[in-house]
Every structure is written in structure tokens, then in C-alpha cells.
XYZ file of N, CA and C in Angstrom:
858
model
N 6.566 -203.438 -64.328
C 5.376 -202.929 -64.154
C 5.279 -202.334 -62.589
N 4.945 -200.928 -62.323
C 4.586 -200.295 -61.162
C 3.409 -201.026 -59.972
N 3.959 -201.567 -59.004
C 2.845 -202.078 -58.210
C 2.481 -201.087 -57.305
N 0.582 -201.315 -56.489
C 0.355 -200.485 -55.973
C 1.073 -200.630 -54.581
N 1.098 -199.459 -53.633
C 2.489 -199.284 -52.260
C 2.064 -198.373 -51.592
N 1.855 -199.089 -50.060
C 1.163 -198.619 -49.159
C 2.193 -198.611 -47.889
N 3.272 -198.481 -48.796
C 4.422 -198.530 -47.478
C 5.276 -197.782 -46.882
N 5.035 -196.777 -47.791
C 5.968 -195.396 -47.413
C 4.488 -194.266 -47.265
N 3.704 -194.263 -47.979
C 1.769 -193.331 -47.774
C 0.590 -194.649 -47.481
N -0.291 -193.416 -47.296
C -1.892 -194.381 -47.171
C -1.866 -194.443 -48.075
N -2.987 -195.666 -48.050
C -3.483 -196.059 -49.734
C -4.322 -195.090 -49.842
N -4.395 -194.762 -51.603
C -5.238 -193.939 -51.958
C -5.731 -194.319 -52.954
N -6.690 -193.193 -53.584
C -7.618 -193.980 -54.708
C -7.629 -192.512 -55.474
N -8.093 -192.916 -56.706
C -7.764 -191.655 -57.816
C -9.453 -191.706 -58.372
N -10.113 -190.398 -58.004
C -11.226 -190.503 -59.040
C -10.622 -189.640 -60.201
N -10.846 -190.261 -61.141
C -10.723 -189.398 -62.479
C -12.009 -189.189 -63.446
N -12.558 -187.785 -62.839
C -13.809 -187.707 -64.172
C -13.495 -186.832 -65.332
N -14.819 -186.372 -65.802
C -14.519 -185.971 -67.469
C -14.097 -185.389 -67.846
N -14.555 -184.508 -69.018
C -14.027 -183.006 -69.044
C -13.706 -183.729 -70.379
N -13.454 -184.371 -71.337
C -13.032 -184.304 -72.593
C -11.922 -184.275 -73.318
N -11.618 -183.118 -73.870
C -10.038 -183.305 -74.003
C -8.965 -182.505 -72.666
N -9.850 -181.492 -72.007
C -9.113 -181.326 -70.602
C -8.792 -182.815 -69.687
N -10.224 -183.400 -70.158
C -9.820 -184.661 -69.119
C -8.032 -185.445 -69.226
N -7.536 -185.516 -70.575
C -5.958 -185.653 -70.514
C -5.251 -185.056 -69.677
N -5.626 -184.021 -68.825
C -5.164 -183.472 -67.632
C -4.425 -184.781 -66.775
N -5.333 -185.816 -66.442
C -5.378 -187.173 -65.562
C -4.170 -187.530 -65.391
N -3.813 -187.353 -67.276
C -2.386 -188.420 -67.148
C -0.917 -187.583 -66.588
N -1.650 -186.280 -66.607
C -0.074 -185.640 -65.771
C -0.034 -185.706 -64.388
N -1.586 -186.130 -64.227
C -1.815 -185.846 -62.733
C -0.608 -187.009 -62.150
N -1.007 -187.869 -62.994
C -0.417 -189.676 -62.494
C 0.918 -189.137 -62.698
N 1.410 -189.061 -63.631
C 2.824 -189.086 -63.533
C 3.268 -188.103 -62.517
N 3.058 -187.302 -62.525
C 3.801 -186.419 -61.204
C 2.900 -186.828 -59.645
N 1.930 -187.674 -59.455
C 1.995 -188.322 -58.148
C 3.114 -189.195 -58.090
N 3.026 -190.548 -59.381
C 3.996 -190.919 -59.392
C 5.600 -190.672 -59.107
N 6.359 -189.724 -59.810
C 7.485 -189.095 -59.988
C 7.486 -189.005 -58.351
N 6.395 -189.143 -57.950
C 7.005 -188.360 -56.177
C 6.712 -189.704 -54.871
N 6.431 -191.156 -55.828
C 6.252 -192.132 -54.762
C 5.105 -192.118 -54.523
N 4.160 -191.451 -54.707
C 2.802 -191.684 -54.382
C 1.998 -192.723 -55.897
N 1.663 -193.926 -55.246
C 1.226 -194.855 -56.291
C -0.724 -195.024 -55.399
N -1.593 -195.128 -56.384
C -2.837 -195.501 -55.984
C -3.155 -196.811 -55.642
N -4.115 -197.011 -54.627
C -3.825 -198.265 -54.461
C -5.369 -198.933 -56.208
N -6.184 -197.848 -56.324
C -7.198 -198.664 -56.965
C -7.786 -196.776 -58.086
N -8.102 -197.019 -59.224
C -8.663 -195.798 -59.923
C -9.730 -196.329 -60.377
N -10.946 -194.904 -60.015
C -11.971 -195.041 -60.807
C -12.202 -193.520 -61.558
N -12.283 -194.228 -62.927
C -12.792 -193.173 -64.059
C -13.932 -193.145 -64.939
N -14.185 -191.684 -64.800
C -15.230 -191.441 -65.723
C -15.223 -191.229 -66.997
N -15.791 -190.823 -68.533
C -15.393 -190.485 -69.451
C -13.918 -190.645 -69.973
N -13.499 -189.304 -70.371
C -11.694 -189.331 -70.779
C -11.106 -189.785 -68.974
N -11.653 -190.284 -68.090
C -11.289 -189.869 -67.132
C -11.252 -191.758 -67.006
N -11.956 -192.680 -67.522
C -11.963 -193.968 -67.988
C -10.978 -194.157 -68.864
N -10.688 -193.426 -69.786
C -10.159 -193.778 -70.537
C -8.805 -193.960 -70.381
N -8.108 -192.449 -69.190
C -6.834 -192.061 -68.671
C -6.586 -193.668 -68.160
N -7.401 -193.938 -66.838
C -7.752 -194.944 -65.378
C -7.133 -195.925 -66.226
N -8.296 -196.595 -66.970
C -8.284 -198.327 -67.434
C -6.759 -197.920 -68.417
N -6.448 -197.087 -68.869
C -4.888 -197.523 -69.988
C -3.960 -197.646 -68.485
N -3.550 -196.138 -67.848
C -2.586 -196.975 -66.603
C -2.761 -198.230 -66.271
N -3.676 -198.590 -66.029
C -4.270 -199.730 -65.268
C -3.560 -201.254 -66.214
N -3.684 -200.954 -67.064
C -3.685 -202.485 -67.851
C -2.619 -201.861 -69.300
N -1.783 -200.531 -69.415
C -1.248 -200.666 -69.812
C 0.800 -199.980 -69.509
N 1.253 -201.119 -69.641
C 2.674 -200.635 -69.151
C 3.344 -199.405 -69.675
N 3.063 -199.118 -70.718
C 3.532 -198.000 -71.268
C 2.618 -197.313 -71.565
N 1.619 -197.017 -70.299
C 0.321 -195.957 -69.726
C 0.747 -194.577 -70.883
N 1.536 -193.984 -70.588
C 1.522 -192.601 -70.407
C 1.875 -192.363 -72.287
N 3.420 -192.617 -72.576
C 3.739 -192.752 -74.462
C 2.399 -193.731 -75.008
N 2.082 -194.097 -74.737
C 0.281 -194.320 -75.328
C -0.732 -193.407 -75.134
N -0.926 -192.485 -73.828
C -1.555 -191.785 -74.062
C -0.994 -190.198 -74.337
N -0.103 -190.026 -74.766
C 0.506 -188.901 -75.700
C -0.170 -189.003 -76.696
N 0.550 -189.896 -77.357
C 1.032 -190.348 -79.136
C -1.092 -190.907 -79.589
N -1.881 -190.593 -78.481
C -3.286 -191.246 -78.827
C -3.684 -190.444 -80.126
N -4.231 -190.819 -81.243
C -4.689 -190.940 -82.109
C -6.288 -190.090 -82.103
N -6.409 -189.234 -82.503
C -7.475 -188.326 -82.084
C -8.302 -188.158 -83.534
N -7.223 -188.412 -84.379
C -7.806 -188.124 -85.623
C -9.685 -187.988 -85.897
N -10.309 -188.953 -85.460
C -11.145 -189.165 -85.911
C -12.182 -188.846 -85.089
N -11.948 -188.414 -83.864
C -13.064 -187.395 -83.427
C -13.825 -185.968 -84.314
N -14.916 -185.967 -84.528
C -15.640 -185.405 -85.143
C -14.844 -183.981 -85.286
N -14.659 -183.565 -86.938
C -14.430 -181.479 -86.451
C -15.120 -180.503 -86.298
N -14.807 -179.261 -85.195
C -16.130 -178.862 -84.950
C -16.247 -177.772 -85.774
N -16.977 -176.994 -86.778
C -17.194 -176.029 -87.615
C -16.585 -174.982 -87.287
N -15.868 -174.502 -87.721
C -15.395 -172.723 -87.424
C -15.468 -171.788 -88.428
N -16.613 -171.135 -87.901
C -17.252 -169.846 -88.675
C -16.052 -169.158 -89.401
N -15.553 -168.545 -88.366
C -14.304 -167.267 -88.541
C -13.774 -168.080 -89.564
N -13.214 -168.649 -90.089
C -12.473 -169.136 -91.266
C -12.923 -167.941 -92.508
N -11.544 -167.468 -92.745
C -11.462 -166.547 -93.855
C -11.804 -166.861 -95.013
N -13.163 -166.191 -95.877
C -12.780 -166.528 -97.318
C -14.143 -166.741 -97.881
N -15.032 -167.082 -98.508
C -16.353 -167.503 -99.000
C -16.046 -168.762 -98.765
N -14.952 -169.499 -100.090
C -15.394 -170.722 -99.583
C -15.119 -171.977 -98.373
N -14.335 -171.301 -97.645
C -13.844 -171.956 -96.094
C -15.113 -171.798 -96.074
N -15.952 -171.012 -95.563
C -17.094 -170.938 -94.655
C -18.044 -171.961 -95.336
N -18.369 -172.153 -96.363
C -18.911 -173.163 -97.115
C -19.025 -174.510 -96.700
N -17.624 -174.361 -96.581
C -17.239 -175.539 -96.308
C -16.993 -176.047 -94.866
N -16.838 -175.358 -93.846
C -17.651 -175.238 -92.631
C -19.400 -175.355 -92.378
N -19.631 -174.614 -93.060
C -21.363 -174.705 -93.207
C -21.583 -175.933 -93.734
N -21.037 -176.633 -94.776
C -21.833 -178.139 -95.450
C -21.427 -178.940 -94.077
N -19.975 -178.875 -93.452
C -19.799 -179.535 -91.777
C -21.080 -179.687 -91.065
N -21.252 -178.638 -91.236
C -21.869 -178.840 -89.998
C -23.587 -179.198 -89.994
N -23.854 -178.959 -91.233
C -24.862 -179.628 -91.013
C -25.127 -181.080 -92.141
N -23.822 -182.074 -92.417
C -23.746 -183.227 -92.192
C -23.789 -183.535 -90.543
N -23.606 -182.888 -89.773
C -22.965 -183.137 -88.395
C -24.644 -182.874 -87.888
N -25.582 -182.133 -88.477
C -27.008 -182.098 -87.741
C -27.866 -183.330 -89.216
N -27.555 -183.510 -89.730
C -28.208 -184.590 -90.644
C -27.931 -185.970 -89.474
N -26.283 -186.014 -89.360
C -26.758 -187.528 -88.524
C -26.996 -187.023 -87.656
N -26.962 -186.576 -86.096
C -27.450 -186.315 -85.267
C -28.928 -186.602 -85.302
N -29.454 -186.154 -86.259
C -31.661 -186.560 -86.762
C -31.606 -187.982 -86.782
N -30.811 -188.343 -87.851
C -31.189 -189.916 -88.737
C -30.468 -190.364 -87.656
N -29.133 -190.395 -87.123
C -28.907 -191.750 -87.092
C -27.893 -191.403 -85.484
N -26.488 -191.521 -85.304
C -25.859 -191.534 -84.120
C -24.815 -190.360 -84.180
N -25.080 -189.102 -85.048
C -23.958 -188.509 -85.045
C -22.931 -189.097 -86.229
N -21.801 -187.895 -86.308
C -20.614 -188.360 -86.533
C -19.749 -189.396 -85.970
N -20.180 -189.729 -84.938
C -19.744 -191.765 -84.159
C -19.880 -192.446 -85.081
N -21.221 -192.573 -85.616
C -21.309 -193.485 -86.187
C -20.484 -194.625 -87.078
N -19.645 -193.022 -87.950
C -18.898 -193.160 -89.120
C -17.816 -193.974 -88.227
N -17.339 -193.334 -87.251
C -15.752 -193.351 -86.006
C -15.823 -194.111 -85.453
N -17.054 -195.268 -85.112
C -17.381 -196.057 -83.643
C -16.237 -197.231 -83.879
N -16.040 -197.334 -85.346
C -14.944 -198.521 -85.004
C -13.632 -198.164 -84.948
N -13.304 -197.050 -85.787
C -11.691 -195.924 -85.263
C -11.723 -196.207 -83.686
N -12.872 -195.620 -83.220
C -12.582 -195.407 -81.501
C -12.025 -196.580 -80.617
N -12.891 -197.637 -80.945
C -12.683 -199.110 -80.340
C -11.377 -199.524 -80.783
N -11.175 -199.539 -82.022
C -9.209 -199.499 -82.171
C -8.469 -198.829 -80.744
N -8.835 -197.659 -81.371
C -8.044 -196.665 -80.452
C -7.812 -197.598 -79.048
N -9.146 -197.669 -78.341
C -9.539 -198.304 -77.002
C -9.041 -199.200 -76.823
N -8.782 -200.419 -78.191
C -8.446 -201.818 -77.419
C -6.660 -201.869 -77.356
N -6.130 -200.471 -77.993
C -4.630 -200.509 -78.429
C -4.039 -199.846 -76.788
N -4.953 -198.895 -76.552
C -4.980 -198.231 -74.727
C -4.511 -199.379 -73.793
N -5.768 -200.257 -74.062
C -6.441 -201.043 -72.634
C -5.510 -202.318 -72.755
N -4.774 -202.551 -74.087
C -3.764 -203.858 -74.511
C -4.874 -205.262 -74.954
N -6.421 -204.472 -75.069
C -7.016 -205.627 -75.509
C -7.526 -206.506 -74.139
N -7.167 -205.924 -72.882
C -7.181 -207.053 -71.633
C -8.416 -206.303 -70.785
N -8.856 -207.570 -70.285
C -10.241 -207.103 -69.044
C -9.583 -206.073 -68.355
N -11.149 -205.311 -67.150
C -10.875 -204.652 -66.738
C -10.277 -205.164 -65.423
N -10.086 -205.923 -65.312
C -9.908 -207.055 -63.589
C -8.489 -207.705 -63.987
N -7.657 -206.998 -64.703
C -6.961 -207.870 -65.545
C -5.286 -206.552 -64.727
N -5.682 -205.602 -64.645
C -4.965 -204.492 -64.287
C -3.269 -204.574 -62.823
N -2.922 -203.800 -62.774
C -1.913 -203.689 -62.414
C -2.563 -203.232 -60.587
N -3.200 -203.048 -60.867
C -4.154 -201.884 -59.924
C -6.192 -202.389 -59.894
N -7.324 -202.307 -58.409
C -8.305 -202.365 -59.840
C -8.534 -200.751 -59.997
N -9.197 -201.382 -61.474
C -9.868 -200.253 -62.547
C -11.380 -200.127 -62.726
N -12.007 -199.809 -62.134
C -13.367 -199.162 -62.621
C -14.072 -198.383 -63.295
N -14.602 -198.269 -64.078
C -15.540 -197.092 -64.990
C -16.410 -196.921 -64.827
N -17.220 -195.851 -64.942
C -18.717 -195.600 -64.813
C -19.499 -195.242 -65.774
N -20.930 -195.715 -66.719
C -21.265 -195.221 -67.304
C -22.555 -195.036 -66.932
N -23.731 -194.419 -67.890
C -24.872 -194.022 -67.331
C -26.160 -194.955 -67.874
N -26.830 -195.386 -67.439
C -27.822 -196.731 -68.724
C -29.224 -195.202 -69.070
N -28.575 -195.047 -70.361
C -30.444 -194.082 -70.924
C -31.219 -194.685 -70.489
N -31.980 -196.138 -69.950
C -33.326 -196.690 -69.653
C -33.459 -195.794 -68.708
N -32.922 -196.157 -67.653
C -32.797 -195.735 -66.195
C -32.556 -194.334 -65.576
N -31.667 -194.191 -65.921
C -31.284 -193.066 -65.970
C -29.815 -193.063 -64.488
N -29.730 -193.778 -64.719
C -28.439 -194.950 -63.158
C -26.929 -194.943 -63.860
N -26.763 -194.376 -62.799
C -25.093 -194.759 -62.522
C -24.576 -196.640 -63.108
N -24.133 -196.894 -63.610
C -23.363 -198.284 -63.528
C -22.355 -198.567 -63.717
N -21.429 -199.188 -62.762
C -20.215 -199.218 -62.477
C -19.393 -200.655 -63.000
N -18.255 -200.629 -63.422
C -17.867 -201.843 -64.141
C -16.336 -202.018 -63.701
N -15.945 -203.328 -63.040
C -14.368 -203.693 -62.721
C -14.208 -204.724 -62.864
N -15.023 -205.380 -63.926
C -14.244 -206.896 -64.680
C -15.174 -206.328 -65.915
N -14.488 -207.311 -66.574
C -15.379 -207.206 -68.366
C -14.552 -206.539 -68.942
N -14.458 -206.718 -70.603
C -13.723 -206.383 -71.568
C -13.822 -204.867 -71.152
N -12.444 -204.309 -71.012
C -11.782 -202.701 -71.198
C -12.494 -201.751 -72.183
N -12.459 -203.015 -73.228
C -12.471 -201.476 -74.488
C -14.508 -201.452 -74.677
N -15.094 -202.697 -74.341
C -16.649 -202.532 -74.542
C -17.075 -201.194 -73.904
N -16.633 -201.492 -72.201
C -17.010 -200.395 -71.192
C -16.277 -198.922 -70.368
N -14.831 -199.200 -71.262
C -14.415 -197.784 -71.352
C -14.829 -196.819 -72.501
N -15.429 -197.664 -73.602
C -16.114 -197.110 -74.831
C -17.402 -196.580 -74.031
N -18.468 -197.089 -73.711
C -19.391 -196.858 -72.968
C -19.648 -195.087 -71.770
N -18.218 -195.405 -70.945
C -18.155 -194.367 -70.335
C -17.619 -192.815 -70.600
N -17.458 -193.448 -72.169
C -16.915 -191.683 -72.685
C -18.185 -191.588 -74.329
N -18.853 -192.355 -74.009
C -19.996 -192.254 -75.406
C -21.138 -191.075 -74.927
N -20.475 -189.963 -76.009
C -21.153 -188.469 -75.595
C -22.143 -188.747 -77.082
N -23.221 -188.185 -75.923
C -24.942 -188.000 -76.649
C -24.501 -186.812 -77.894
N -25.105 -187.907 -79.235
C -24.817 -186.885 -80.294
C -23.575 -187.121 -81.227
N -22.259 -188.003 -80.117
C -21.391 -188.031 -81.035
C -21.293 -189.511 -81.520
N -21.020 -190.538 -79.806
C -21.114 -191.268 -80.432
C -22.277 -192.249 -80.264
N -22.628 -193.120 -81.093
C -23.275 -194.802 -80.227
C -24.009 -194.977 -78.781
N -24.637 -195.517 -78.190
C -24.706 -195.493 -76.500
C -24.206 -197.247 -77.123
N -23.674 -198.078 -75.685
C -23.202 -199.514 -76.056
C -24.620 -200.576 -75.063
N -25.341 -200.894 -76.030
C -26.134 -202.047 -75.621
C -25.259 -203.199 -74.937
N -25.687 -203.838 -73.642
C -25.234 -204.547 -72.929
C -26.442 -205.181 -72.426
N -26.813 -205.568 -72.154
C -28.410 -206.256 -72.092
C -28.237 -206.390 -70.252
N -29.032 -205.839 -69.723
C -30.088 -205.140 -69.948
C -30.134 -203.614 -69.841
N -28.612 -202.846 -70.270
C -28.671 -201.330 -70.171
C -28.420 -200.622 -71.338
N -28.581 -199.373 -71.624
C -28.211 -198.732 -72.904
C -27.036 -197.671 -72.302
N -25.706 -198.094 -72.387
C -25.056 -197.291 -72.009
C -24.310 -195.936 -72.770
N -23.943 -194.794 -71.671
C -23.660 -193.765 -72.604
C -22.715 -193.209 -71.592
N -22.233 -192.240 -71.793
C -21.163 -191.051 -71.133
C -21.766 -191.280 -69.566
N -20.581 -192.059 -68.797
C -20.932 -192.105 -66.836
C -20.876 -190.603 -66.689
N -20.896 -189.538 -67.048
C -20.463 -188.225 -66.246
C -21.982 -187.658 -66.624
N -23.037 -188.198 -67.179
C -24.759 -187.858 -67.066
C -24.819 -188.136 -65.851
N -24.446 -189.050 -65.172
C -25.601 -189.571 -63.385
C -24.169 -189.202 -63.024
N -22.942 -189.363 -62.866
C -22.471 -189.085 -61.522
C -21.048 -188.360 -62.357
N -20.586 -187.247 -62.519
C -19.443 -187.327 -62.739
C -17.883 -187.231 -61.413
N -18.179 -187.737 -60.354
C -17.073 -187.882 -59.705
C -17.524 -189.222 -58.786
N -17.370 -190.349 -58.928
C -17.634 -191.457 -58.460
C -17.093 -191.467 -56.823
N -16.766 -190.569 -55.939
C -16.225 -190.739 -54.831
C -16.625 -192.130 -54.121
N -17.904 -192.125 -54.111
C -18.199 -193.395 -52.718
C -18.033 -195.006 -53.342
N -17.734 -195.085 -54.900
C -16.851 -196.307 -55.407
C -15.784 -197.089 -55.357
N -14.733 -195.175 -55.443
C -13.587 -195.071 -54.562
C -12.877 -195.213 -53.279
N -13.947 -195.297 -52.133
C -13.926 -195.210 -50.984
C -14.479 -196.862 -50.422
N -15.459 -197.309 -51.581
C -15.859 -198.579 -51.607
C -14.337 -199.962 -52.264
N -13.307 -199.313 -52.448
C -12.129 -200.528 -52.617
C -11.486 -200.545 -51.230
N -12.054 -199.522 -50.510
C -10.923 -199.823 -48.722
C -9.706 -198.349 -48.604
N -9.755 -198.094 -49.450
C -8.627 -197.059 -49.512
C -8.928 -195.733 -48.645
N -7.865 -195.358 -47.705
C -7.773 -194.963 -46.520
C -8.710 -193.288 -47.040
N -7.436 -192.678 -48.469
C -8.285 -191.559 -48.894
C -8.618 -191.493 -49.935
N -9.373 -190.313 -50.631
C -9.845 -190.504 -52.069
C -9.294 -189.034 -52.561
N -8.406 -189.167 -53.320
C -8.376 -188.033 -54.510
C -8.731 -187.721 -55.875
N -9.694 -187.116 -56.061
C -10.198 -186.610 -57.238
C -9.381 -185.711 -57.907
N -9.983 -185.391 -59.134
C -8.888 -184.824 -60.693
C -10.651 -183.931 -60.979
N -10.203 -182.375 -60.725
C -11.486 -182.134 -61.170
C -10.969 -180.788 -62.784
N -11.180 -181.169 -63.867
C -10.576 -180.705 -65.192
C -11.280 -180.189 -65.466
N -13.022 -179.216 -65.355
C -13.486 -178.201 -65.336
C -13.167 -177.159 -65.604
N -13.870 -176.078 -66.812
C -13.569 -174.991 -66.748
C -14.667 -174.031 -66.338
N -15.097 -173.218 -65.071
C -16.439 -173.058 -64.907
C -16.426 -171.563 -65.669
N -15.377 -171.062 -66.186
C -15.258 -169.478 -67.082
C -14.968 -170.073 -68.171
N -15.394 -169.673 -69.198
C -14.798 -169.405 -71.000
C -14.532 -168.078 -71.119
N -13.116 -168.568 -71.707
C -12.724 -166.678 -72.124
C -13.398 -166.307 -73.263
N -13.721 -167.543 -74.382
C -15.002 -166.890 -75.470
C -15.901 -168.063 -74.911
N -16.980 -167.561 -75.889
C -18.303 -167.832 -76.124
C -18.287 -169.293 -76.840
N -19.180 -170.245 -77.087
C -19.264 -171.036 -78.183
C -19.774 -170.223 -79.554
N -18.613 -171.316 -80.742
C -18.735 -170.581 -81.979
C -20.032 -171.064 -82.646
N -20.648 -171.714 -82.496
C -21.431 -173.191 -83.094
C -22.786 -173.789 -82.426
N -23.855 -174.359 -82.783
C -24.404 -175.276 -82.036
C -23.200 -176.707 -81.569
N -22.648 -177.167 -81.562
C -21.759 -177.996 -81.657
C -21.215 -178.145 -80.126
N -20.574 -176.682 -79.764
C -19.963 -176.099 -78.858
C -20.881 -175.743 -77.768
N -22.175 -175.135 -78.732
C -22.924 -174.447 -77.387
C -23.121 -175.677 -76.559
N -24.035 -177.024 -77.400
C -24.576 -178.139 -76.604
C -23.586 -178.927 -75.659
N -22.155 -179.048 -76.307
C -21.205 -179.666 -75.264
C -20.898 -178.667 -73.652
N -21.354 -177.090 -73.995
C -20.693 -176.634 -72.968
C -21.738 -176.914 -71.922
N -23.326 -176.583 -72.875
C -24.542 -176.777 -71.783
C -24.363 -177.524 -71.023
N -24.158 -178.838 -71.335
C -23.945 -179.958 -70.790
C -23.304 -179.585 -69.429
N -22.330 -179.448 -69.733
C -21.040 -178.592 -68.399
C -21.667 -177.885 -67.632
N -22.626 -177.138 -68.048
C -22.891 -175.910 -66.779
C -23.652 -176.135 -66.221
N -24.828 -177.704 -66.730
C -25.803 -178.261 -66.227
C -25.045 -179.193 -65.111
N -23.760 -179.787 -65.329
C -23.696 -180.588 -64.203
C -22.984 -180.053 -62.987
N -22.569 -178.355 -62.886
C -21.641 -177.614 -61.757
C -22.070 -177.450 -60.213
N -23.549 -177.909 -60.775
C -24.180 -178.098 -59.006
C -23.611 -179.407 -58.599
N -24.012 -180.414 -59.444
C -24.212 -181.460 -59.065
C -22.076 -181.862 -58.983
N -21.825 -181.554 -60.044
C -20.409 -181.887 -59.234
C -19.613 -181.575 -58.518
N -20.230 -180.112 -57.720
C -19.651 -179.509 -56.088
C -20.175 -180.526 -55.493
N -20.951 -180.820 -55.422
C -21.261 -181.725 -54.138
C -20.749 -183.086 -54.619
N -20.234 -183.633 -55.789
C -19.727 -185.203 -55.424
C -18.347 -184.295 -55.283
N -17.780 -183.564 -55.631
C -16.288 -183.508 -55.389
C -15.997 -183.031 -53.564
N -17.345 -182.586 -53.303
C -16.829 -181.858 -51.435
C -16.776 -183.170 -50.783
N -17.160 -184.254 -51.454
C -17.341 -185.806 -50.583
C -15.654 -185.929 -50.602
N -14.580 -185.996 -51.580
C -13.806 -186.259 -51.599
C -12.712 -185.761 -50.498
N -11.730 -186.638 -50.580
C -10.308 -185.631 -49.419
C -9.452 -184.911 -49.794
N -9.456 -184.774 -50.902
C -8.520 -183.804 -51.722
C -8.836 -183.847 -53.179
N -9.636 -182.206 -54.105
C -9.442 -182.595 -55.201
C -8.201 -182.173 -55.905
N -7.468 -181.978 -57.062
C -6.375 -181.557 -57.876
C -7.163 -180.940 -59.088
N -7.512 -179.924 -59.090
C -7.874 -179.066 -60.177
C -6.919 -178.513 -61.454
N -6.427 -179.103 -61.879
C -5.794 -178.213 -63.339
C -6.270 -176.650 -63.889
N -5.201 -175.997 -64.242
C -5.732 -174.578 -64.991
C -5.147 -174.909 -66.075
N -6.030 -173.834 -66.602
C -5.801 -174.026 -68.661
C -5.577 -172.155 -68.653
N -4.422 -172.380 -69.215
C -4.323 -170.690 -70.182
C -5.043 -170.203 -71.282
N -6.225 -171.608 -71.590
C -7.337 -170.938 -71.894
C -8.188 -171.552 -72.617
N -9.467 -170.845 -73.241
C -10.624 -172.056 -73.117
C -10.115 -173.433 -73.978
N -10.857 -174.374 -72.877
C -10.727 -175.811 -74.323
C -11.689 -176.489 -74.463
N -11.512 -176.367 -75.275
C -13.819 -177.101 -75.471
C -13.280 -178.917 -75.021
N -14.813 -179.439 -75.509
C -14.235 -180.943 -75.478
C -13.725 -181.438 -76.112
N -13.915 -181.274 -77.081
C -13.374 -182.038 -78.572
C -12.092 -181.471 -79.007
N -11.524 -180.645 -78.652
C -10.164 -179.513 -78.902
C -9.289 -180.744 -78.762
N -9.066 -181.847 -79.364
C -7.749 -182.874 -78.575
C -6.731 -182.103 -79.224
N -7.051 -181.155 -80.239
C -5.287 -180.814 -80.460
C -4.639 -179.986 -79.511
N -5.456 -179.718 -78.523
C -4.460 -179.274 -77.129
C -4.154 -179.967 -76.300
N -3.701 -181.646 -76.494
C -3.847 -182.692 -75.664
C -2.487 -182.491 -74.251
N -1.414 -181.759 -75.413
C -0.497 -181.740 -74.644
C -0.432 -180.512 -73.247
N -0.679 -179.767 -73.876
C -1.239 -178.312 -73.101
C -1.661 -179.229 -71.422
N -3.060 -179.515 -71.755
C -3.722 -180.730 -70.954
C -3.207 -181.607 -70.150
N -2.351 -182.266 -70.392
C -1.229 -183.394 -69.615
C -0.762 -182.256 -68.806
N -0.121 -181.419 -69.736
C 1.299 -180.450 -68.468
C 0.518 -179.436 -67.331
N -1.357 -179.417 -67.597
C -1.984 -178.639 -66.623
C -2.405 -179.486 -65.600
N -2.142 -180.571 -65.911
C -2.529 -181.793 -65.070
C -0.980 -182.056 -63.798
N 0.037 -181.906 -64.689
C 1.196 -182.360 -64.051
C 1.790 -180.914 -63.007
N 1.239 -179.938 -63.814
C 1.684 -178.708 -63.292
C 0.833 -178.418 -61.887
N -0.573 -179.112 -61.557
C -1.416 -178.450 -60.276
C -0.447 -179.595 -59.519
N -0.902 -180.765 -59.852
C 0.274 -182.260 -58.974
C 1.400 -181.565 -58.484
N 2.254 -181.079 -59.137
C 3.256 -180.285 -58.096
C 3.213 -178.906 -57.252
N 2.169 -178.205 -57.719
C 1.865 -177.368 -57.000
C 1.159 -177.574 -55.298
N 0.481 -179.281 -55.302
C 0.091 -179.650 -54.024
C 0.620 -180.289 -53.356
N 2.096 -180.413 -53.899
C 2.311 -181.414 -53.409
C 2.084 -181.643 -52.191
N 2.606 -180.238 -51.578
C 3.174 -180.367 -49.401
C 1.265 -180.945 -49.697
N 0.111 -180.384 -49.642
C -0.909 -180.845 -49.303
C -1.292 -182.527 -49.242
N -0.786 -182.882 -50.159
C -0.917 -184.591 -50.723
C 0.099 -185.089 -49.842
N 1.674 -184.738 -49.517
C 2.037 -184.861 -48.331
C 1.622 -185.488 -47.378
N 0.733 -184.511 -46.930
C 0.644 -184.073 -45.583
C -0.663 -185.231 -45.410
N -1.255 -185.131 -46.109
C -2.882 -185.751 -46.403
C -2.852 -187.534 -46.412
N -1.190 -188.091 -46.296
C -0.963 -189.250 -47.194
C 0.204 -190.045 -46.702
N 0.537 -188.768 -45.054
C 1.714 -189.711 -44.469
C 0.821 -190.228 -43.621
N 1.820 -191.425 -43.340
C 1.616 -192.161 -42.527
C 1.027 -192.496 -41.345
């Protein structure tokens, strides 16, 4: 097991933000940092950042687990560009079923919540957050108060799930007195949580795509993209509070639920980190 060390560099904490599928770039960032000998003293995650951060802290085989993560249970995104009348009717039916589920229940995630929890339990080895190789914190949003809630102890499966529970896709986690959903709604980059761990330096990772080469093709994509756009100004202010921000660059537009691009996202995180080695070296020099 890799131990956090400050013998060769300053103590630093990582803030891993959301981004859906693009958030898997965090795995590439972590691997590239560790390959250079930079071991974080703590990790703070939001949404997909919570999934990656908790997996790193709790699973010795964290990288392989994330690369091989089962994403088959995520809702399919209707594609009305498919050729043929029969195919288009099939996609229309998929869209109508998704709309029905969101209106009368918790969306397509109501059918996949059990699957999702199973995946998260496997990634985090069924452990508690406080049992990791380094302190791990995940942030969720209380839908009653609208406030950020931070967890550093307790069942990792529950609290990572709550941090990544997208509205309209997955049901919230009811954890009295909270009703918890995706942490990015209240704080996309909780830099203050990372500083509170006592780290000398805070490095954040921002896998957002401010500009899309192609527009949304359906209502679900439009909904997810609108949430991202609404977060931009708040995100800018939050990321400015970090000492350094790693921003993976993606060669194509990658939607929140396009997990078929996960290897591309992981690679983008590694490349962005390698390109920042000189800056990181100066920042972390003892």
C-alpha cells in the first residue's frame, strides 16, 4: 500500500471535482502524480471525483478497478441521428420512457440504484471512509437546505453514492436529517475542505468542457449541459482558491454520461499532469 509522504515534497491535498465521465480523468491525474513520486496527504471529492478519490484511498488496486469499472447500468442516451425509421422509433421510445420515469419517480436510476451501489461497494471494498490509506472526504448537497455536507467518516458506498447522485438520474440518499444528492450542485471544488486537512498546498482538478464542439442532441443532454453552464462562474471562483489547477483537455465533446469514452478521459488526465510536472515540481519543492 502506498503511504502518504512529505519527505521529498510539501504536503498537498487533492480536490477532485465532478464532470461525469470526464471525471474519470482524475484517475489519470493521480497515476501521473504518483509516478513522479507525488503522493497526496488527503483527497476531497465531489461527484465523480468522490468515486475516484474514495477508490484511491480505500482500494489497493484502485487504478485497475476504475479502468475496469462497470458502466453498463448508466441510462442510455437517446440518439435520434441513427438511420432507419425502426431505429428512430426505438430511440424515441427510450426517450419517452426516461421522461415518464423522471416525472413519476426518480428517473431511470430507480432501476439501477442497486447496480450502482454494488459497483461503488466493489470499488471501495465495502469500507468506511475513515479506513483509507489517506484521509478521504466526499461532499454532497442537502436538497432540503441547499447546503454542502461533508463526510469523512461512515459507509463509503452510501456517501460516495450521495455525492454522485445526479438529479433526474438517481434517487437521493435519505440520511436523517439530510436528503443528499450530487455535491457539485452546492460546491464544485471544495478547496476549503482540503485546506482544513492541514495540507500546505491544494491542487485541484477541473475536467469541465466550457465549449462544446457540438450542441445537445436531445433533452437529457440539454439538461446535463445546462447544469454545467450554470456552474461555470461559481466554479471559476472556487478553483481560483486552489494553489494550482490541472485542466485535462479533451479532443472531442464528451457528455456527462458518455462513459464509453472513459479511457480517453483517463488518458487526458495523465497527459495534462505530465505537462504540468515543472509547475508542480516548483510548487511542491520542500
